[in-house]
Amino acid sequence: MSHLALAEISSDLLRWAKARAKVSVPRLPSPPVAEGVVIRPERDADHPVIAEVVRAAFVGHPDEVASFVERIRASEQFIPELALVAEDSSGVIAHVMLSWVGVEGGSRTRILNLTPMSVRPDRQRIGVGARLIRDALGRAEEAGEPAVMVEGIPAYYPRFGFEQASALGFISPHPKIPDDAFMVKRLPGYSPDLAGRIVYPAAFDALGY
């Protein structure tokens, strides 16, 4: 795998979210498919189909992003109860992970980070991804976590309460990350002294940073 391919993975994650954010979709009160969606923690038996969902969602770098998921899962930063799938009658249709990233100079040494989030192409644009993100954030809040970081598109994530992290004193893990794409969601346990430099763990090396 070339260095260029590695470096493009993170921008591909951002492009995917940007493309979805630009699509104007009528908001239905009860989308037929999304209505039957169940969200739960992933199980070992889900791993092969999760990989298929990730590869289909990130067609530009399917193996790299699927490997990224596996690297997080195999790391000490993995949180089994916060690796979630959405499923309907057709099976697993979406996946998201909240895992630990480091913090230097803050009041604690780690904080939750949301990535990657994948929705099977035939189940996109009906609110599945939004439900999955909201569920993940709700579980983080229930666990008593004070905040969740994300590297994503500013046109998409603020609807979930994410805001520019640098304005709150956080420092991006890499200068390549656009400032407005570096965001944080403050949860009820948030306090200003949490802010510090975010440090991506080794599992994130595939992003090319």
Coordinates of N, CA and C in Angstrom, one line a residue, residues 166 170-179 182 196-198:
S166 N -11.3 23.6 18.8 CA -10.2 24.5 19.1 C -10.7 25.7 19.9
F170 N -9.0 22.7 22.8 CA -8.4 21.5 22.3 C -7.5 21.8 21.2
I171 N -6.4 21.0 21.1 CA -5.4 21.1 20.0 C -5.5 19.8 19.2
S172 N -5.6 20.1 17.9 CA -5.8 19.0 16.9 C -4.6 18.0 16.9
P173 N -4.8 16.7 16.7 CA -3.7 15.7 16.7 C -2.8 15.9 15.5
H174 N -3.2 16.6 14.4 CA -2.3 16.8 13.3 C -2.7 18.1 12.5
P175 N -1.7 18.8 12.0 CA -2.0 20.1 11.3 C -2.8 19.9 10.0
K176 N -2.8 18.7 9.5 CA -3.5 18.4 8.2 C -5.0 18.5 8.4
I177 N -5.5 18.3 9.7 CA -6.9 18.3 9.9 C -7.5 19.7 9.9
P178 N -8.4 20.0 9.0 CA -9.0 21.4 9.0 C -9.6 21.7 10.4
D179 N -9.4 23.0 10.8 CA -9.9 23.4 12.1 C -11.4 23.2 12.3
F182 N -12.4 19.6 13.2 CA -12.0 19.0 14.5 C -13.0 19.5 15.5
G196 N -7.0 19.8 25.9 CA -5.6 19.5 25.8 C -5.3 19.1 24.3
R197 N -4.1 18.6 24.1 CA -3.8 18.1 22.8 C -4.3 16.7 22.6
I198 N -5.1 16.5 21.5 CA -5.6 15.1 21.3 C -4.4 14.4 20.6

